[in-house]
mmCIF file of C-alpha atoms in Angstrom:
data_model
loop_
_atom_site.group_PDB
_atom_site.id
_atom_site.type_symbol
_atom_site.label_atom_id
_atom_site.label_comp_id
_atom_site.label_asym_id
_atom_site.label_seq_id
_atom_site.Cartn_x
_atom_site.Cartn_y
_atom_site.Cartn_z
ATOM 1 C CA UNK A 3 0.000 0.000 0.000
ATOM 2 C CA UNK A 4 2.866 2.384 0.737
ATOM 3 C CA UNK A 5 4.394 1.724 -2.684
ATOM 4 C CA UNK A 6 1.027 2.196 -4.366
ATOM 5 C CA UNK A 7 0.323 5.456 -2.503
ATOM 6 C CA UNK A 8 3.751 6.786 -3.503
ATOM 7 C CA UNK A 9 3.218 5.839 -7.151
ATOM 8 C CA UNK A 10 -0.271 7.364 -7.331
ATOM 9 C CA UNK A 11 0.991 10.576 -5.713
ATOM 10 C CA UNK A 12 3.681 10.814 -8.413
ATOM 11 C CA UNK A 13 1.144 9.949 -11.103
ATOM 12 C CA UNK A 14 -1.154 12.726 -9.871
ATOM 13 C CA UNK A 15 1.705 15.232 -10.070
ATOM 14 C CA UNK A 16 2.738 14.217 -13.590
ATOM 15 C CA UNK A 17 -0.777 14.167 -15.071
ATOM 16 C CA UNK A 18 -1.737 17.559 -13.616
ATOM 17 C CA UNK A 19 -1.421 20.405 -16.136
ATOM 18 C CA UNK A 20 -0.913 24.147 -15.894
ATOM 19 C CA UNK A 21 -4.341 25.833 -16.401
ATOM 20 C CA UNK A 22 -2.652 28.107 -18.949
ATOM 21 C CA UNK A 23 -5.518 29.496 -21.042
ATOM 22 C CA UNK A 24 -7.844 31.956 -19.379
ATOM 23 C CA UNK A 25 -10.958 30.136 -20.591
ATOM 24 C CA UNK A 26 -9.647 26.692 -19.637
ATOM 25 C CA UNK A 27 -12.013 24.349 -17.785
ATOM 26 C CA UNK A 28 -9.992 22.298 -15.274
ATOM 27 C CA UNK A 29 -10.957 18.681 -14.673
ATOM 28 C CA UNK A 30 -10.524 18.089 -10.947
ATOM 29 C CA UNK A 31 -9.863 14.471 -10.018
ATOM 30 C CA UNK A 32 -8.930 12.872 -6.705
ATOM 31 C CA UNK A 33 -7.383 9.411 -6.653
ATOM 32 C CA UNK A 34 -7.800 7.076 -3.718
ATOM 33 C CA UNK A 35 -7.795 3.384 -2.861
ATOM 34 C CA UNK A 36 -10.715 0.989 -2.451
ATOM 35 C CA UNK A 37 -10.237 -2.457 -0.891
ATOM 36 C CA UNK A 38 -13.176 -4.805 -1.294
ATOM 37 C CA UNK A 39 -11.418 -8.070 -0.549
ATOM 38 C CA UNK A 40 -13.376 -10.643 -2.528
ATOM 39 C CA UNK A 41 -16.785 -8.948 -2.268
ATOM 40 C CA UNK A 42 -16.750 -7.854 -5.929
ATOM 41 C CA UNK A 43 -15.441 -9.252 -9.186
ATOM 42 C CA UNK A 44 -11.719 -9.313 -9.890
ATOM 43 C CA UNK A 45 -12.572 -7.806 -13.284
ATOM 44 C CA UNK A 46 -13.104 -4.471 -11.511
ATOM 45 C CA UNK A 47 -9.918 -2.374 -11.632
ATOM 46 C CA UNK A 48 -11.402 0.973 -10.593
ATOM 47 C CA UNK A 49 -14.485 3.147 -10.900
ATOM 48 C CA UNK A 50 -15.594 6.774 -10.767
ATOM 49 C CA UNK A 51 -17.454 8.119 -7.745
ATOM 50 C CA UNK A 52 -19.754 11.010 -8.614
ATOM 51 C CA UNK A 53 -20.005 13.415 -5.631
ATOM 52 C CA UNK A 54 -23.407 13.814 -3.981
ATOM 53 C CA UNK A 55 -24.778 17.369 -4.057
ATOM 54 C CA UNK A 56 -26.661 17.068 -0.771
ATOM 55 C CA UNK A 57 -29.701 18.888 -2.169
ATOM 56 C CA UNK A 58 -32.907 17.299 -3.528
ATOM 57 C CA UNK A 59 -33.432 17.645 -7.258
ATOM 58 C CA UNK A 60 -36.897 18.438 -8.615
ATOM 59 C CA UNK A 61 -37.136 16.548 -11.885
ATOM 60 C CA UNK A 62 -39.283 18.013 -14.675
ATOM 61 C CA UNK A 63 -42.266 15.885 -15.647
ATOM 62 C CA UNK A 64 -42.353 15.019 -19.364
ATOM 63 C CA UNK A 65 -45.807 15.331 -20.958
ATOM 64 C CA UNK A 66 -47.852 12.177 -20.625
ATOM 65 C CA UNK A 67 -45.813 10.785 -17.729
ATOM 66 C CA UNK A 68 -46.412 10.704 -13.981
ATOM 67 C CA UNK A 69 -44.593 13.174 -11.735
ATOM 68 C CA UNK A 70 -41.645 11.854 -9.751
ATOM 69 C CA UNK A 71 -40.575 12.747 -6.205
ATOM 70 C CA UNK A 72 -37.358 14.715 -5.634
ATOM 71 C CA UNK A 73 -34.210 12.750 -6.418
ATOM 72 C CA UNK A 74 -30.766 12.687 -4.860
ATOM 73 C CA UNK A 75 -28.328 14.773 -6.882
ATOM 74 C CA UNK A 76 -25.047 13.519 -8.334
ATOM 75 C CA UNK A 77 -22.471 15.877 -9.808
ATOM 76 C CA UNK A 78 -21.192 14.774 -13.276
ATOM 77 C CA UNK A 79 -17.521 15.097 -14.329
ATOM 78 C CA UNK A 80 -18.040 18.407 -16.144
ATOM 79 C CA UNK A 81 -19.538 20.026 -13.038
ATOM 80 C CA UNK A 82 -16.900 19.112 -10.454
ATOM 81 C CA UNK A 83 -14.693 21.628 -8.667
ATOM 82 C CA UNK A 84 -11.566 21.736 -6.544
ATOM 83 C CA UNK A 85 -13.778 21.423 -3.458
ATOM 84 C CA UNK A 86 -15.874 18.564 -4.923
ATOM 85 C CA UNK A 87 -13.656 16.686 -7.400
ATOM 86 C CA UNK A 88 -14.491 13.590 -9.347
ATOM 87 C CA UNK A 89 -13.175 10.670 -7.303
ATOM 88 C CA UNK A 90 -11.514 7.731 -9.012
ATOM 89 C CA UNK A 91 -11.350 4.721 -6.714
ATOM 90 C CA UNK A 92 -8.357 2.538 -7.539
ATOM 91 C CA UNK A 93 -8.899 -1.102 -6.571
ATOM 92 C CA UNK A 94 -6.090 -2.027 -4.171
ATOM 93 C CA UNK A 95 -6.353 -5.775 -4.856
ATOM 94 C CA UNK A 96 -3.901 -5.506 -7.752
ATOM 95 C CA UNK A 97 -0.180 -4.914 -8.234
ATOM 96 C CA UNK A 98 1.092 -1.337 -8.481
ATOM 97 C CA UNK A 99 1.831 -1.536 -12.248
ATOM 98 C CA UNK A 100 -1.742 -2.706 -12.940
ATOM 99 C CA UNK A 101 -3.154 0.109 -10.787
ATOM 100 C CA UNK A 102 -1.014 2.653 -12.664
ATOM 101 C CA UNK A 103 -2.009 1.380 -16.112
ATOM 102 C CA UNK A 104 -5.754 1.464 -15.435
ATOM 103 C CA UNK A 105 -5.593 4.849 -13.694
ATOM 104 C CA UNK A 106 -3.719 6.392 -16.624
ATOM 105 C CA UNK A 107 -6.195 4.902 -19.098
ATOM 106 C CA UNK A 108 -9.118 6.297 -17.083
ATOM 107 C CA UNK A 109 -7.640 9.806 -16.980
ATOM 108 C CA UNK A 110 -6.920 9.679 -20.709
ATOM 109 C CA UNK A 111 -10.504 8.565 -21.443
ATOM 110 C CA UNK A 112 -11.885 11.305 -19.193
ATOM 111 C CA UNK A 113 -10.009 13.990 -21.137
ATOM 112 C CA UNK A 114 -10.913 12.429 -24.490
ATOM 113 C CA UNK A 115 -14.611 12.159 -23.631
ATOM 114 C CA UNK A 116 -14.813 15.720 -22.330
ATOM 115 C CA UNK A 117 -13.065 16.958 -25.469
ATOM 116 C CA UNK A 118 -15.469 14.906 -27.579
ATOM 117 C CA UNK A 119 -18.547 16.298 -25.800
ATOM 118 C CA UNK A 120 -17.232 19.892 -25.910
ATOM 119 C CA UNK A 121 -16.660 19.675 -29.665
ATOM 120 C CA UNK A 122 -20.372 19.659 -30.498
ATOM 121 C CA UNK A 123 -21.980 17.871 -33.419
ATOM 122 C CA UNK A 124 -22.970 14.888 -31.284
ATOM 123 C CA UNK A 125 -25.086 12.146 -32.814
ATOM 124 C CA UNK A 126 -27.161 11.316 -29.744
ATOM 125 C CA UNK A 127 -28.687 8.032 -31.007
ATOM 126 C CA UNK A 128 -25.132 6.753 -31.662
ATOM 127 C CA UNK A 129 -23.347 8.456 -28.775
ATOM 128 C CA UNK A 130 -22.591 5.205 -26.943
ATOM 129 C CA UNK A 131 -20.769 3.808 -29.965
ATOM 130 C CA UNK A 132 -18.948 7.080 -30.554
ATOM 131 C CA UNK A 133 -17.878 7.184 -26.894
ATOM 132 C CA UNK A 134 -16.623 3.596 -27.135
ATOM 133 C CA UNK A 135 -14.432 4.569 -30.099
ATOM 134 C CA UNK A 136 -13.090 7.565 -28.166
ATOM 135 C CA UNK A 137 -12.289 5.309 -25.186
ATOM 136 C CA UNK A 138 -10.531 2.743 -27.381
ATOM 137 C CA UNK A 139 -8.289 5.352 -29.010
ATOM 138 C CA UNK A 140 -7.380 6.909 -25.661
ATOM 139 C CA UNK A 141 -6.631 3.568 -23.974
ATOM 140 C CA UNK A 142 -4.590 2.357 -26.956
ATOM 141 C CA UNK A 143 -2.454 5.513 -26.898
ATOM 142 C CA UNK A 144 -1.736 4.978 -23.195
ATOM 143 C CA UNK A 145 -0.764 1.331 -23.692
ATOM 144 C CA UNK A 146 1.533 2.191 -26.624
ATOM 145 C CA UNK A 147 3.335 4.889 -24.638
ATOM 146 C CA UNK A 148 3.593 2.613 -21.584
ATOM 147 C CA UNK A 149 5.285 -0.104 -23.634
ATOM 148 C CA UNK A 150 7.677 2.195 -25.485
ATOM 149 C CA UNK A 151 8.506 4.929 -22.949
ATOM 150 C CA UNK A 152 7.168 3.939 -19.514
ATOM 151 C CA UNK A 153 4.329 5.142 -17.333
ATOM 152 C CA UNK A 154 5.842 8.516 -16.441
ATOM 153 C CA UNK A 155 6.015 9.468 -20.106
ATOM 154 C CA UNK A 156 2.422 8.289 -20.538
ATOM 155 C CA UNK A 157 1.350 10.488 -17.617
ATOM 156 C CA UNK A 158 3.112 13.525 -19.086
ATOM 157 C CA UNK A 159 1.493 12.886 -22.474
ATOM 158 C CA UNK A 160 -1.967 12.854 -20.870
ATOM 159 C CA UNK A 161 -1.143 16.118 -19.089
ATOM 160 C CA UNK A 162 -0.071 17.750 -22.359
ATOM 161 C CA UNK A 163 -3.193 16.488 -24.141
ATOM 162 C CA UNK A 164 -5.481 17.893 -21.438
ATOM 163 C CA UNK A 165 -3.768 21.310 -21.526
ATOM 164 C CA UNK A 166 -3.959 21.496 -25.331
ATOM 165 C CA UNK A 167 -7.677 20.680 -25.210
ATOM 166 C CA UNK A 168 -8.365 23.474 -22.715
ATOM 167 C CA UNK A 169 -9.307 20.816 -20.159
ATOM 168 C CA UNK A 170 -6.245 20.778 -17.886
ATOM 169 C CA UNK A 171 -6.230 17.931 -15.396
ATOM 170 C CA UNK A 172 -5.880 18.845 -11.717
ATOM 171 C CA UNK A 173 -5.189 15.509 -10.042
ATOM 172 C CA UNK A 174 -4.487 14.768 -6.383
ATOM 173 C CA UNK A 175 -4.124 11.643 -4.274
ATOM 174 C CA UNK A 176 -5.631 11.042 -0.839
ATOM 175 C CA UNK A 177 -5.493 7.844 1.239
ATOM 176 C CA UNK A 178 -8.993 8.637 2.574
ATOM 177 C CA UNK A 179 -11.579 8.231 -0.157
ATOM 178 C CA UNK A 180 -14.516 9.599 1.875
ATOM 179 C CA UNK A 181 -14.798 11.207 5.280
ATOM 180 C CA UNK A 182 -17.742 10.781 7.640
ATOM 181 C CA UNK A 183 -19.731 13.724 6.220
ATOM 182 C CA UNK A 184 -19.382 12.470 2.633
ATOM 183 C CA UNK A 185 -20.465 8.987 3.731
ATOM 184 C CA UNK A 186 -23.540 10.444 5.425
ATOM 185 C CA UNK A 187 -24.604 12.175 2.179
ATOM 186 C CA UNK A 188 -24.294 8.916 0.260
ATOM 187 C CA UNK A 189 -26.239 6.652 2.632
ATOM 188 C CA UNK A 190 -29.706 7.405 1.100
ATOM 189 C CA UNK A 191 -28.237 6.986 -2.408
ATOM 190 C CA UNK A 192 -26.739 3.601 -1.584
ATOM 191 C CA UNK A 193 -29.931 2.386 0.083
ATOM 192 C CA UNK A 194 -31.767 3.364 -3.108
ATOM 193 C CA UNK A 195 -29.355 1.250 -5.169
ATOM 194 C CA UNK A 196 -29.992 -1.731 -2.868
ATOM 195 C CA UNK A 197 -33.772 -1.237 -3.027
ATOM 196 C CA UNK A 198 -33.969 -0.778 -6.808
ATOM 197 C CA UNK A 199 -31.404 -3.269 -8.130
ATOM 198 C CA UNK A 200 -32.796 -6.785 -7.596
ATOM 199 C CA UNK A 201 -29.491 -8.396 -8.651
ATOM 200 C CA UNK A 202 -27.566 -6.382 -6.088
ATOM 201 C CA UNK A 203 -30.152 -6.841 -3.342
ATOM 202 C CA UNK A 204 -30.134 -10.617 -3.693
ATOM 203 C CA UNK A 205 -26.319 -10.743 -3.580
ATOM 204 C CA UNK A 206 -26.226 -8.613 -0.417
ATOM 205 C CA UNK A 207 -28.960 -10.727 1.186
ATOM 206 C CA UNK A 208 -26.938 -13.871 0.495
ATOM 207 C CA UNK A 209 -23.917 -12.369 2.237
ATOM 208 C CA UNK A 210 -26.086 -11.210 5.171
ATOM 209 C CA UNK A 211 -27.476 -14.744 5.439
ATOM 210 C CA UNK A 212 -24.035 -16.318 5.586
ATOM 211 C CA UNK A 213 -22.778 -13.842 8.190
ATOM 212 C CA UNK A 214 -25.821 -14.031 10.462
ATOM 213 C CA UNK A 215 -27.492 -17.426 10.194
ATOM 214 C CA UNK A 216 -24.678 -19.921 10.600
ATOM 215 C CA UNK A 217 -23.800 -21.548 13.927
ATOM 216 C CA UNK A 218 -20.852 -23.922 13.896
ATOM 217 C CA UNK A 219 -19.655 -25.955 16.858
ATOM 218 C CA UNK A 220 -16.331 -27.780 16.886
ATOM 219 C CA UNK A 221 -15.439 -30.613 19.248
ATOM 220 C CA UNK A 222 -17.489 -33.024 21.335
ATOM 221 C CA UNK A 223 -20.015 -30.552 22.722
ATOM 222 C CA UNK A 224 -23.484 -31.662 23.726
ATOM 223 C CA UNK A 225 -26.237 -31.428 21.133
ATOM 224 C CA UNK A 226 -28.532 -30.287 23.959
ATOM 225 C CA UNK A 227 -26.260 -27.319 24.681
ATOM 226 C CA UNK A 228 -25.997 -26.512 20.957
ATOM 227 C CA UNK A 229 -29.806 -26.543 20.676
ATOM 228 C CA UNK A 230 -30.050 -24.243 23.693
ATOM 229 C CA UNK A 231 -27.620 -21.812 22.043
ATOM 230 C CA UNK A 232 -29.603 -21.809 18.800
ATOM 231 C CA UNK A 233 -32.837 -21.170 20.684
ATOM 232 C CA UNK A 234 -31.209 -18.280 22.558
ATOM 233 C CA UNK A 235 -30.070 -16.704 19.300
ATOM 234 C CA UNK A 236 -33.561 -16.979 17.829
ATOM 235 C CA UNK A 237 -35.519 -15.821 20.885
ATOM 236 C CA UNK A 238 -33.304 -12.773 21.337
ATOM 237 C CA UNK A 239 -33.486 -11.915 17.594
ATOM 238 C CA UNK A 240 -29.691 -11.923 17.567
ATOM 239 C CA UNK A 241 -29.583 -13.484 14.110
ATOM 240 C CA UNK A 242 -31.869 -10.785 12.744
ATOM 241 C CA UNK A 243 -29.806 -7.993 14.293
ATOM 242 C CA UNK A 244 -26.670 -9.494 12.762
ATOM 243 C CA UNK A 245 -28.337 -9.675 9.334
ATOM 244 C CA UNK A 246 -29.214 -5.978 9.515
ATOM 245 C CA UNK A 247 -25.699 -5.206 10.760
ATOM 246 C CA UNK A 248 -24.151 -6.999 7.773
ATOM 247 C CA UNK A 249 -26.523 -5.301 5.332
ATOM 248 C CA UNK A 250 -25.727 -1.853 6.751
ATOM 249 C CA UNK A 251 -22.003 -2.595 6.431
ATOM 250 C CA UNK A 252 -22.101 -3.715 2.815
ATOM 251 C CA UNK A 253 -24.689 -1.172 1.624
ATOM 252 C CA UNK A 254 -23.773 1.938 3.648
ATOM 253 C CA UNK A 255 -20.141 1.016 4.263
ATOM 254 C CA UNK A 256 -20.535 0.798 8.041
ATOM 255 C CA UNK A 257 -22.793 -1.199 10.347
ATOM 256 C CA UNK A 258 -23.130 -0.433 14.061
ATOM 257 C CA UNK A 259 -24.795 -2.643 16.676
ATOM 258 C CA UNK A 260 -25.002 -1.207 20.184
ATOM 259 C CA UNK A 261 -25.294 -3.743 23.016
ATOM 260 C CA UNK A 262 -25.940 -1.157 25.733
ATOM 261 C CA UNK A 263 -25.543 -1.658 29.461
ATOM 262 C CA UNK A 264 -28.266 -4.356 29.501
ATOM 263 C CA UNK A 265 -27.658 -6.447 26.360
ATOM 264 C CA UNK A 266 -31.036 -8.202 26.456
ATOM 265 C CA UNK A 267 -32.907 -4.893 26.620
ATOM 266 C CA UNK A 268 -30.657 -2.216 25.072
ATOM 267 C CA UNK A 269 -29.488 -3.908 21.871
ATOM 268 C CA UNK A 270 -30.147 -1.665 18.890
ATOM 269 C CA UNK A 271 -28.900 -0.869 15.402
ATOM 270 C CA UNK A 272 -27.474 2.613 14.928
ATOM 271 C CA UNK A 273 -28.094 4.668 11.748
ATOM 272 C CA UNK A 274 -24.698 4.811 9.974
ATOM 273 C CA UNK A 275 -25.077 8.402 8.729
ATOM 274 C CA UNK A 276 -25.549 9.681 12.291
ATOM 275 C CA UNK A 277 -22.527 7.943 13.839
ATOM 276 C CA UNK A 278 -19.178 9.464 14.802
ATOM 277 C CA UNK A 279 -16.550 6.922 15.865
ATOM 278 C CA UNK A 280 -14.871 7.851 19.160
ATOM 279 C CA UNK A 281 -12.822 4.690 19.707
ATOM 280 C CA UNK A 282 -12.915 0.988 18.825
ATOM 281 C CA UNK A 283 -15.934 0.325 21.068
ATOM 282 C CA UNK A 284 -17.544 3.759 21.505
ATOM 283 C CA UNK A 285 -19.509 5.959 19.098
ATOM 284 C CA UNK A 286 -21.584 9.109 19.273
ATOM 285 C CA UNK A 287 -24.961 9.298 17.517
ATOM 286 C CA UNK A 288 -26.145 12.764 16.520
ATOM 287 C CA UNK A 289 -29.851 13.109 15.796
ATOM 288 C CA UNK A 290 -30.653 16.747 15.178
ATOM 289 C CA UNK A 291 -29.253 18.572 18.211
ATOM 290 C CA UNK A 292 -29.170 15.494 20.418
ATOM 291 C CA UNK A 293 -25.931 13.566 21.004
ATOM 292 C CA UNK A 294 -25.956 10.123 22.613
ATOM 293 C CA UNK A 295 -22.835 8.081 23.371
ATOM 294 C CA UNK A 296 -23.130 4.291 22.917
ATOM 295 C CA UNK A 297 -20.819 1.619 24.303
ATOM 296 C CA UNK A 298 -20.009 -1.158 23.718
ATOM 297 C CA UNK A 299 -20.658 -1.089 19.969
ATOM 298 C CA UNK A 300 -19.849 -3.706 17.346
ATOM 299 C CA UNK A 301 -18.649 -1.952 14.171
ATOM 300 C CA UNK A 302 -18.160 -3.814 10.900
ATOM 301 C CA UNK A 303 -17.299 -2.394 7.490
ATOM 302 C CA UNK A 304 -17.967 -3.292 3.870
ATOM 303 C CA UNK A 305 -15.001 -2.169 1.769
ATOM 304 C CA UNK A 306 -11.939 -0.610 3.388
ATOM 305 C CA UNK A 307 -10.124 2.665 2.909
ATOM 306 C CA UNK A 308 -6.661 3.656 4.048
ATOM 307 C CA UNK A 309 -6.174 6.051 6.945
ATOM 308 C CA UNK A 310 -9.759 6.019 8.217
ATOM 309 C CA UNK A 311 -11.777 3.927 10.704
ATOM 310 C CA UNK A 312 -14.836 4.323 8.452
ATOM 311 C CA UNK A 313 -15.587 1.731 5.804
ATOM 312 C CA UNK A 314 -16.948 2.163 2.287
ATOM 313 C CA UNK A 315 -19.969 0.683 0.570
ATOM 314 C CA UNK A 316 -19.347 -2.197 -1.819
ATOM 315 C CA UNK A 317 -22.255 -0.751 -3.842
ATOM 316 C CA UNK A 318 -20.346 2.390 -4.874
ATOM 317 C CA UNK A 319 -19.525 0.929 -8.329
ATOM 318 C CA UNK A 320 -23.266 0.502 -8.956
ATOM 319 C CA UNK A 321 -24.400 4.085 -8.237
ATOM 320 C CA UNK A 322 -23.610 5.423 -11.706
ATOM 321 C CA UNK A 323 -25.074 2.276 -13.306
ATOM 322 C CA UNK A 324 -28.343 2.771 -11.432
ATOM 323 C CA UNK A 325 -28.449 6.439 -12.449
ATOM 324 C CA UNK A 326 -28.014 5.422 -16.106
ATOM 325 C CA UNK A 327 -30.582 2.649 -15.809
ATOM 326 C CA UNK A 328 -33.197 5.091 -14.483
ATOM 327 C CA UNK A 329 -32.429 7.644 -17.208
ATOM 328 C CA UNK A 330 -32.730 5.161 -20.078
ATOM 329 C CA UNK A 331 -35.846 3.517 -18.654
ATOM 330 C CA UNK A 332 -37.415 6.980 -18.551
ATOM 331 C CA UNK A 333 -36.343 7.493 -22.150
ATOM 332 C CA UNK A 334 -38.176 4.331 -23.191
ATOM 333 C CA UNK A 335 -41.223 5.321 -21.169
ATOM 334 C CA UNK A 336 -41.252 8.758 -22.781
ATOM 335 C CA UNK A 337 -41.115 7.297 -26.298
ATOM 336 C CA UNK A 338 -44.008 4.967 -25.497
ATOM 337 C CA UNK A 339 -46.078 7.761 -23.935
ATOM 338 C CA UNK A 340 -45.512 10.169 -26.804
ATOM 339 C CA UNK A 341 -46.852 7.638 -29.278
ATOM 340 C CA UNK A 342 -50.163 7.717 -27.370
ATOM 341 C CA UNK A 343 -50.660 11.472 -26.877
ATOM 342 C CA UNK A 344 -50.627 14.497 -29.192
ATOM 343 C CA UNK A 345 -47.023 15.676 -29.398
ATOM 344 C CA UNK A 346 -45.016 17.785 -31.830
ATOM 345 C CA UNK A 347 -43.671 15.607 -34.636
ATOM 346 C CA UNK A 348 -40.052 16.631 -34.034
ATOM 347 C CA UNK A 349 -40.368 15.660 -30.347
ATOM 348 C CA UNK A 350 -41.946 12.290 -31.158
ATOM 349 C CA UNK A 351 -39.274 11.610 -33.799
ATOM 350 C CA UNK A 352 -36.506 12.492 -31.347
ATOM 351 C CA UNK A 353 -37.965 10.281 -28.618
ATOM 352 C CA UNK A 354 -38.393 7.296 -30.930
ATOM 353 C CA UNK A 355 -34.880 7.830 -32.277
ATOM 354 C CA UNK A 356 -33.402 7.287 -28.802
ATOM 355 C CA UNK A 357 -35.095 3.900 -28.307
ATOM 356 C CA UNK A 358 -32.302 1.777 -29.872
ATOM 357 C CA UNK A 359 -29.715 3.662 -27.804
ATOM 358 C CA UNK A 360 -31.696 3.118 -24.600
ATOM 359 C CA UNK A 361 -32.098 -0.603 -25.266
ATOM 360 C CA UNK A 362 -28.401 -1.035 -26.032
ATOM 361 C CA UNK A 363 -27.376 0.823 -22.906
ATOM 362 C CA UNK A 364 -29.801 -1.082 -20.671
ATOM 363 C CA UNK A 365 -28.442 -4.389 -21.998
ATOM 364 C CA UNK A 366 -24.879 -3.193 -21.376
ATOM 365 C CA UNK A 367 -25.786 -2.045 -17.852
ATOM 366 C CA UNK A 368 -27.286 -5.463 -17.054
ATOM 367 C CA UNK A 369 -24.086 -7.147 -18.247
ATOM 368 C CA UNK A 370 -21.873 -4.788 -16.238
ATOM 369 C CA UNK A 371 -23.890 -5.366 -13.057
ATOM 370 C CA UNK A 372 -23.477 -9.124 -13.408
ATOM 371 C CA UNK A 373 -19.758 -8.809 -14.191
ATOM 372 C CA UNK A 374 -19.112 -6.461 -11.258
ATOM 373 C CA UNK A 375 -20.969 -8.599 -8.696
ATOM 374 C CA UNK A 376 -18.718 -11.554 -9.375
ATOM 375 C CA UNK A 377 -18.886 -14.517 -7.004
ATOM 376 C CA UNK A 378 -21.333 -12.935 -4.522
ATOM 377 C CA UNK A 379 -24.155 -13.393 -7.028
ATOM 378 C CA UNK A 380 -23.466 -17.131 -7.214
ATOM 379 C CA UNK A 381 -23.240 -18.050 -3.529
ATOM 380 C CA UNK A 382 -24.973 -21.370 -2.811
ATOM 381 C CA UNK A 383 -27.281 -20.016 -0.120
ATOM 382 C CA UNK A 384 -30.964 -19.154 -0.035
ATOM 383 C CA UNK A 385 -31.889 -16.129 2.128
ATOM 384 C CA UNK A 386 -34.758 -17.044 4.488
ATOM 385 C CA UNK A 387 -38.043 -15.172 4.234
ATOM 386 C CA UNK A 388 -37.582 -13.805 7.771
ATOM 387 C CA UNK A 389 -33.962 -12.650 7.296
ATOM 388 C CA UNK A 390 -34.849 -9.077 8.341
ATOM 389 C CA UNK A 391 -37.358 -7.618 10.776
ATOM 390 C CA UNK A 392 -40.912 -7.484 9.322
ATOM 391 C CA UNK A 393 -41.488 -4.331 7.289
ATOM 392 C CA UNK A 394 -37.760 -3.700 6.838
ATOM 393 C CA UNK A 395 -37.088 -5.910 3.830
ATOM 394 C CA UNK A 396 -36.195 -2.713 1.951
ATOM 395 C CA UNK A 397 -33.886 -0.094 3.448
ATOM 396 C CA UNK A 398 -34.942 3.329 4.705
ATOM 397 C CA UNK A 399 -34.480 6.233 4.613
ATOM 398 C CA UNK A 400 -33.582 5.945 0.961
ATOM 399 C CA UNK A 401 -33.485 8.387 -1.939
ATOM 400 C CA UNK A 402 -36.501 8.292 -4.259
ATOM 401 C CA UNK A 403 -34.310 8.445 -7.368
ATOM 402 C CA UNK A 404 -30.998 9.634 -8.787
ATOM 403 C CA UNK A 405 -30.340 12.596 -11.043
ATOM 404 C CA UNK A 406 -27.280 14.308 -12.490
ATOM 405 C CA UNK A 407 -27.107 18.052 -11.887
ATOM 406 C CA UNK A 408 -24.721 20.399 -13.663
ATOM 407 C CA UNK A 409 -24.983 23.194 -11.135
ATOM 408 C CA UNK A 410 -26.127 23.785 -7.599
ATOM 409 C CA UNK A 411 -29.915 24.083 -7.320
ATOM 410 C CA UNK A 412 -31.112 27.650 -7.054
ATOM 411 C CA UNK A 413 -34.215 28.521 -5.067
ATOM 412 C CA UNK A 414 -35.597 27.502 -1.724
ATOM 413 C CA UNK A 415 -33.171 25.038 -0.113
ATOM 414 C CA UNK A 416 -35.695 24.207 2.587
ATOM 415 C CA UNK A 417 -38.338 22.974 0.143
ATOM 416 C CA UNK A 418 -35.990 21.707 -2.537
ATOM 417 C CA UNK A 419 -37.564 23.959 -5.182
ATOM 418 C CA UNK A 420 -35.166 24.972 -7.914
ATOM 419 C CA UNK A 421 -35.013 26.864 -11.183
#
């Protein structure tokens, strides 16, 4: 990890470019590590984390379609800033050279895509295929330079390309991918991903089953004593608490179970977004203006990050996929609705023209979800019907949807109204 951190720090320095032109639009990127162990596929080398805006987004209602509740906002790459950069999570399960190669390719593709989008003349119905060609050219250029001149030369070439395009990279490295406040903003988003992605929810439920339901005894212990222990676990709902604890850890990044001073009476799950870790067994829960200290507390994490006691959600790679899935499903719904209602011909033609794109992207998203889940989706375990407490099969509080925003909402922050 020390060697990787040193290399990524040097990579960040070499890929960063002088802003130069007065009208340049810097692309702010922060690199960090993400350790998921074996929770996700080994085909995952890294992924982008779009910052949460923290403000609800009022989505316009297309004609002929039902209104939607406010969504959680995500900031796209072109709308990031030095204070809220695009985060690229580098998977720490690989060797340093592999991490460097995939990080360089990602930065090169980011610059190439932003240059492509800024150039205008986009063919929206074919934009996925055009973007794939842009990605291939950028990744090929990185690989060629890596082989012939080494990774430092490749990094400097990406820097020069970004400056020439008026999109100078501003790259940093931090061992901490997200602090407690950033994790709190993402908790409703991640719960939404769990609730709305059946493939992901089933995989998480399988893991929660394995971590909470098993009871193994080794040696020549009495079957009567083992039965007593199983009954105690069931009567006290300990298995159910542990299932919720595991789900919180993998979905929100952190799960907290407080045993209290009287374990049989005070056991409770703590909301991850309200917890501040004080030490290995003590946390503070802030609810509005009320602070309550809990001890002893069992804390388990999903994925790990360096230099922080807080864990990360293993569902982070799926946030952008869920956002895309919702957008393209709406596109299909709009095309279907506009065939049934009076609509301007140019609008109907445009909507119908996006249908092949939406279907291609939805198929690709399904494939990427399956590939990213890896072995967790194929665990030989069947979650019981009563795995969670009744009425809590889905997670709450969760966002009602996801939406990209290119600027901060203007208007009444209290009501979420915006221009």
